[in-house]
Tab-separated table of C-alpha atoms in Angstrom:
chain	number	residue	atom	x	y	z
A	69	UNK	CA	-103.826	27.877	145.233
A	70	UNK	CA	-105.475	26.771	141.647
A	71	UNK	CA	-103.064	26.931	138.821
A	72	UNK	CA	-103.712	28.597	135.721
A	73	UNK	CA	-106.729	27.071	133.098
A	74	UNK	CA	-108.125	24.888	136.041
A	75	UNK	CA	-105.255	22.684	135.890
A	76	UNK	CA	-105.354	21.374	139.452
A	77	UNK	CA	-104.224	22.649	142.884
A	78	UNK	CA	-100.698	23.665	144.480
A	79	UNK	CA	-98.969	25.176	146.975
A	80	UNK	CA	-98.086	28.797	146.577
A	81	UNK	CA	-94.231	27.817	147.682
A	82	UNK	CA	-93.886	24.692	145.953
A	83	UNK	CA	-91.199	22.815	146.263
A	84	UNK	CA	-89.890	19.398	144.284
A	85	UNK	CA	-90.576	17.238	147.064
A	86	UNK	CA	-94.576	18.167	147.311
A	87	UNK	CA	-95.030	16.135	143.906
A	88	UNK	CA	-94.821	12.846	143.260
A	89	UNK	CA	-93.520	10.665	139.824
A	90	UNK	CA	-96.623	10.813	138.763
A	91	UNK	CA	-97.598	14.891	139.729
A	92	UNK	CA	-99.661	14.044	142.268
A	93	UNK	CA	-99.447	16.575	145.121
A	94	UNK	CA	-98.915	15.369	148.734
A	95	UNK	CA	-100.139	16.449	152.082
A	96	UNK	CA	-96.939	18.148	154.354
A	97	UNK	CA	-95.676	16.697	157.069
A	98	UNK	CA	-92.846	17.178	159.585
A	99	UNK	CA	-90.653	13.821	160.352
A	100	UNK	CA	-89.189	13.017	163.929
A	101	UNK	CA	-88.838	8.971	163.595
A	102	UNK	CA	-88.740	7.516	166.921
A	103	UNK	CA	-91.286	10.366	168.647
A	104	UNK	CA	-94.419	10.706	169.533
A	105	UNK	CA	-97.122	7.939	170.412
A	106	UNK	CA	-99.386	5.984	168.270
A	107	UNK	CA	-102.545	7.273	166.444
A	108	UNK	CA	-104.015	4.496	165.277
A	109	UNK	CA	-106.411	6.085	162.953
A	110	UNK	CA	-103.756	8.465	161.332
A	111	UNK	CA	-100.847	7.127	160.090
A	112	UNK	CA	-97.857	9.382	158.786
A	113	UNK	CA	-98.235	10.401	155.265
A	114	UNK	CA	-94.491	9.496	154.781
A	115	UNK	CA	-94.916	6.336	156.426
A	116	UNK	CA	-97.852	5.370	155.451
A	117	UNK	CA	-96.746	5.763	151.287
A	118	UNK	CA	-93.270	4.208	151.743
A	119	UNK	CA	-95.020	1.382	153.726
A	120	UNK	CA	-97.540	0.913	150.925
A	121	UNK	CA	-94.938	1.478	148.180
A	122	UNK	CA	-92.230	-1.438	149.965
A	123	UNK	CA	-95.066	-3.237	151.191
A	124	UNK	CA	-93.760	-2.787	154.999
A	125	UNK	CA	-95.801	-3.654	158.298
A	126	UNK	CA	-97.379	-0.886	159.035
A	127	UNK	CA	-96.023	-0.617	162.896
A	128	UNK	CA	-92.511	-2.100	162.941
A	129	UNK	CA	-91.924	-0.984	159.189
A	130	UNK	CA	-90.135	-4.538	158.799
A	131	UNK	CA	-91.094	-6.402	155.403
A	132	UNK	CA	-94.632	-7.591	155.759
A	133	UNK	CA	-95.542	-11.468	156.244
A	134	UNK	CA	-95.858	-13.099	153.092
A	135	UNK	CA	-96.584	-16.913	151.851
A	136	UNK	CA	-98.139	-18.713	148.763
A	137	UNK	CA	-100.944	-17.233	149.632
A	138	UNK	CA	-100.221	-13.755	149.640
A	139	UNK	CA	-99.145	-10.644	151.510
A	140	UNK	CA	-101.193	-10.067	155.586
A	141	UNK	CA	-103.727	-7.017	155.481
A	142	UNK	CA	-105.540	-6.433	159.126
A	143	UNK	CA	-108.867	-4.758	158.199
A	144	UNK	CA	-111.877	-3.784	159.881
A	145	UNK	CA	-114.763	-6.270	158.896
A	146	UNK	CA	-117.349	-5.012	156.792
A	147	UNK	CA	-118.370	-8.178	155.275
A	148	UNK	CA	-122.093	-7.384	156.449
A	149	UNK	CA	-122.229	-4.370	154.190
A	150	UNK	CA	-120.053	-5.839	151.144
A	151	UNK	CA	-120.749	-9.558	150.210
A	152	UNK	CA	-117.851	-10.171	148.510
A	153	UNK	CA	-115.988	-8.331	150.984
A	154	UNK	CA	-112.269	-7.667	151.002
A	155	UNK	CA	-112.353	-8.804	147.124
A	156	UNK	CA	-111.883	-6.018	145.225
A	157	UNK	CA	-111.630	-3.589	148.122
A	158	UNK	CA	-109.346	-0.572	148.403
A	159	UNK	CA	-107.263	-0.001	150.876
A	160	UNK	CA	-105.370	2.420	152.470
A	161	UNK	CA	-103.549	0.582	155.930
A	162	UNK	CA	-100.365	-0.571	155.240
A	163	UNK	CA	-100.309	-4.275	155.738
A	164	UNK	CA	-98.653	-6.429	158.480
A	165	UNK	CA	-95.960	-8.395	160.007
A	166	UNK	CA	-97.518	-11.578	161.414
A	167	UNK	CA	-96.398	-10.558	165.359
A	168	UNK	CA	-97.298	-6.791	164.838
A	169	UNK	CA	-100.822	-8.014	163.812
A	170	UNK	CA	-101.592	-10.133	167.213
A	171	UNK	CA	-100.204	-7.005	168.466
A	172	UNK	CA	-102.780	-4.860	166.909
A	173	UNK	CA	-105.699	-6.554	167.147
A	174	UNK	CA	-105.180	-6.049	170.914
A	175	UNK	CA	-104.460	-2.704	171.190
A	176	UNK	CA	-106.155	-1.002	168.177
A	177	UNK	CA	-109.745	0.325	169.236
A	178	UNK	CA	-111.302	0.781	166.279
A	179	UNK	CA	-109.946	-3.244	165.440
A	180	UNK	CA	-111.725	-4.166	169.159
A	181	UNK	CA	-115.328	-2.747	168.807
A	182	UNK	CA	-115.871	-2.980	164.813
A	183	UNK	CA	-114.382	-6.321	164.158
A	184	UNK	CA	-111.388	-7.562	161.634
A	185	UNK	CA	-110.764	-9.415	159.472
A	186	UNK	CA	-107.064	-11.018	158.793
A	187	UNK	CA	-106.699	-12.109	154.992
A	188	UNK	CA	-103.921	-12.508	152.417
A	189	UNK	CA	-104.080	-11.181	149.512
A	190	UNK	CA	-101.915	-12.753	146.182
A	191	UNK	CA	-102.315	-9.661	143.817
A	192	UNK	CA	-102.606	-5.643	145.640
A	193	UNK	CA	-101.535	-3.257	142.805
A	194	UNK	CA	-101.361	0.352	143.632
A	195	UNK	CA	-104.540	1.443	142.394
A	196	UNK	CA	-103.906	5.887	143.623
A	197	UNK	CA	-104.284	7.900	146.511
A	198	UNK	CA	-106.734	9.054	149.138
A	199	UNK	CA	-106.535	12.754	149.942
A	200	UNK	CA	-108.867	15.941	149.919
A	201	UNK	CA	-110.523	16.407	146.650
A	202	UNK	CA	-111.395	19.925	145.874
A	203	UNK	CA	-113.024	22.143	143.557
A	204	UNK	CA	-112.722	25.481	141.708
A	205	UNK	CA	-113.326	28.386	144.094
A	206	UNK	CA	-114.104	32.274	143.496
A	207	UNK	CA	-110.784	33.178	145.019
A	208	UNK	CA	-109.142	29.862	146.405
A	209	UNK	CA	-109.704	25.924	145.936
A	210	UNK	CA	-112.403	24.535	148.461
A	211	UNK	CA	-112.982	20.877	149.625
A	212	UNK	CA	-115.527	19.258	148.413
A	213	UNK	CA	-114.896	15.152	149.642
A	214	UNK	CA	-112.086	12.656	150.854
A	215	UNK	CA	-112.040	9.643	148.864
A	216	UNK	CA	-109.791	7.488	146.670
A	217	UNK	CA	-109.186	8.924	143.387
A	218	UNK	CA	-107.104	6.605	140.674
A	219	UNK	CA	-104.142	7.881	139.340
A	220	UNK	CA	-105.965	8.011	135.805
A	221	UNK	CA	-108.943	10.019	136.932
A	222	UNK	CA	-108.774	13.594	136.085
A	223	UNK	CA	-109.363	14.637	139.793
A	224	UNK	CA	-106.412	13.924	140.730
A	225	UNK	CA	-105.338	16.916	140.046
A	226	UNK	CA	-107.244	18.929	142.035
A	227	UNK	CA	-106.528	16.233	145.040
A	228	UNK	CA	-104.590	16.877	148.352
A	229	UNK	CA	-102.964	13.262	148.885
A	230	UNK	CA	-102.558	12.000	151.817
A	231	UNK	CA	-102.474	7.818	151.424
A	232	UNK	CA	-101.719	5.831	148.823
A	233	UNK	CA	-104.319	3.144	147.970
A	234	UNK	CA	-103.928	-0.591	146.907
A	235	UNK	CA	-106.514	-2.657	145.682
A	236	UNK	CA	-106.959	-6.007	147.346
A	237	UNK	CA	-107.579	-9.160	145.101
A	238	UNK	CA	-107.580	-13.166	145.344
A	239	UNK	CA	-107.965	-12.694	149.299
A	240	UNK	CA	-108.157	-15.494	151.554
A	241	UNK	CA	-109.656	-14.691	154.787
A	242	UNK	CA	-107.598	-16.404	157.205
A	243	UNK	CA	-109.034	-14.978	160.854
A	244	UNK	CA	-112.256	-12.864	161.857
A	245	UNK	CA	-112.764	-11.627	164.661
């Protein structure tokens, strides 16, 4: 539903939980940790935002490898496209334990026919949230795009999130594949 004065979207039953610190309003989920099987393209929304919040490995949910020079991301390799590629980039996967990422890179499909990349990163604020942006509708909100919005951007608002976003900065590349 909208709320009043084009404010933004919300649930008709909202409860506490839906929000965020900041307002932002989060996609639902059901939780049953320790079921199910892998989908490596969608990651939980809960575990996926406590992952990027702790800065977890995205599969084991252990701390994530870190050294001098920086925290492991596993990314698909775009570098063609983007020059200065991951520099700057955002990102939305969780990063990675140094045995879950061997461990990934063999069993992730999309990681096996695009290409990845394996890099550290020294600095990865939180830079938002990726979710369903939508728009002012005659009778109900509609979709318009899903992309990263910053938490300072007005849209916000009117976004359905489902990932928070890092940015990734001073990145060392340290495997491609």
């Amino acid at each position: 539903m909208m709320l009043p004065n084009g404010a933004g979207i919300a649930y008709q039953d909202e409860i506490l939980g839906d929000r965020d610190s900041r307002g932002v309003l989060w996609d639902r989920a059901t939780t049953n940790p320790g079921r199910g099987t892998p989908r490596f393209a969608r990651i939980h929304v809960h575990r996926q935002r406590r992952a990027m919040r702790k800065l977890l490995c995205q599969v084991c949910a252990g701390p994530a490898d870190h050294n001098h020079d920086g925290t492991l991301w596993l990314i698909p390799d775009r570098t063609r496209h983007w020059p200065a590629w991951p520099e700057g980039m955002l990102v939305a996967e969780p990063p990675l334990c140094l045995p879950c990422a061997h461990t990934a890179t063999r069993t992730c499909p999309a990681l096996r026919a695009e290409g990845h990349l394996i890099i550290r990163a020294r600095e990865h604020p939180i830079h938002g949230v990726d979710g369903t942006h939508y728009r002012e509708g005659p009778r109900s909100p509609a979709p318009v795009t899903s992309e990263p919005v910053a938490f300072d951007d007005p849209a916000i608002r009117w976004t359905l999130a489902s990932k928070l976003v890092r940015t990734l900065r001073h990145c060392t590349v340290v495997a491609n594949r």
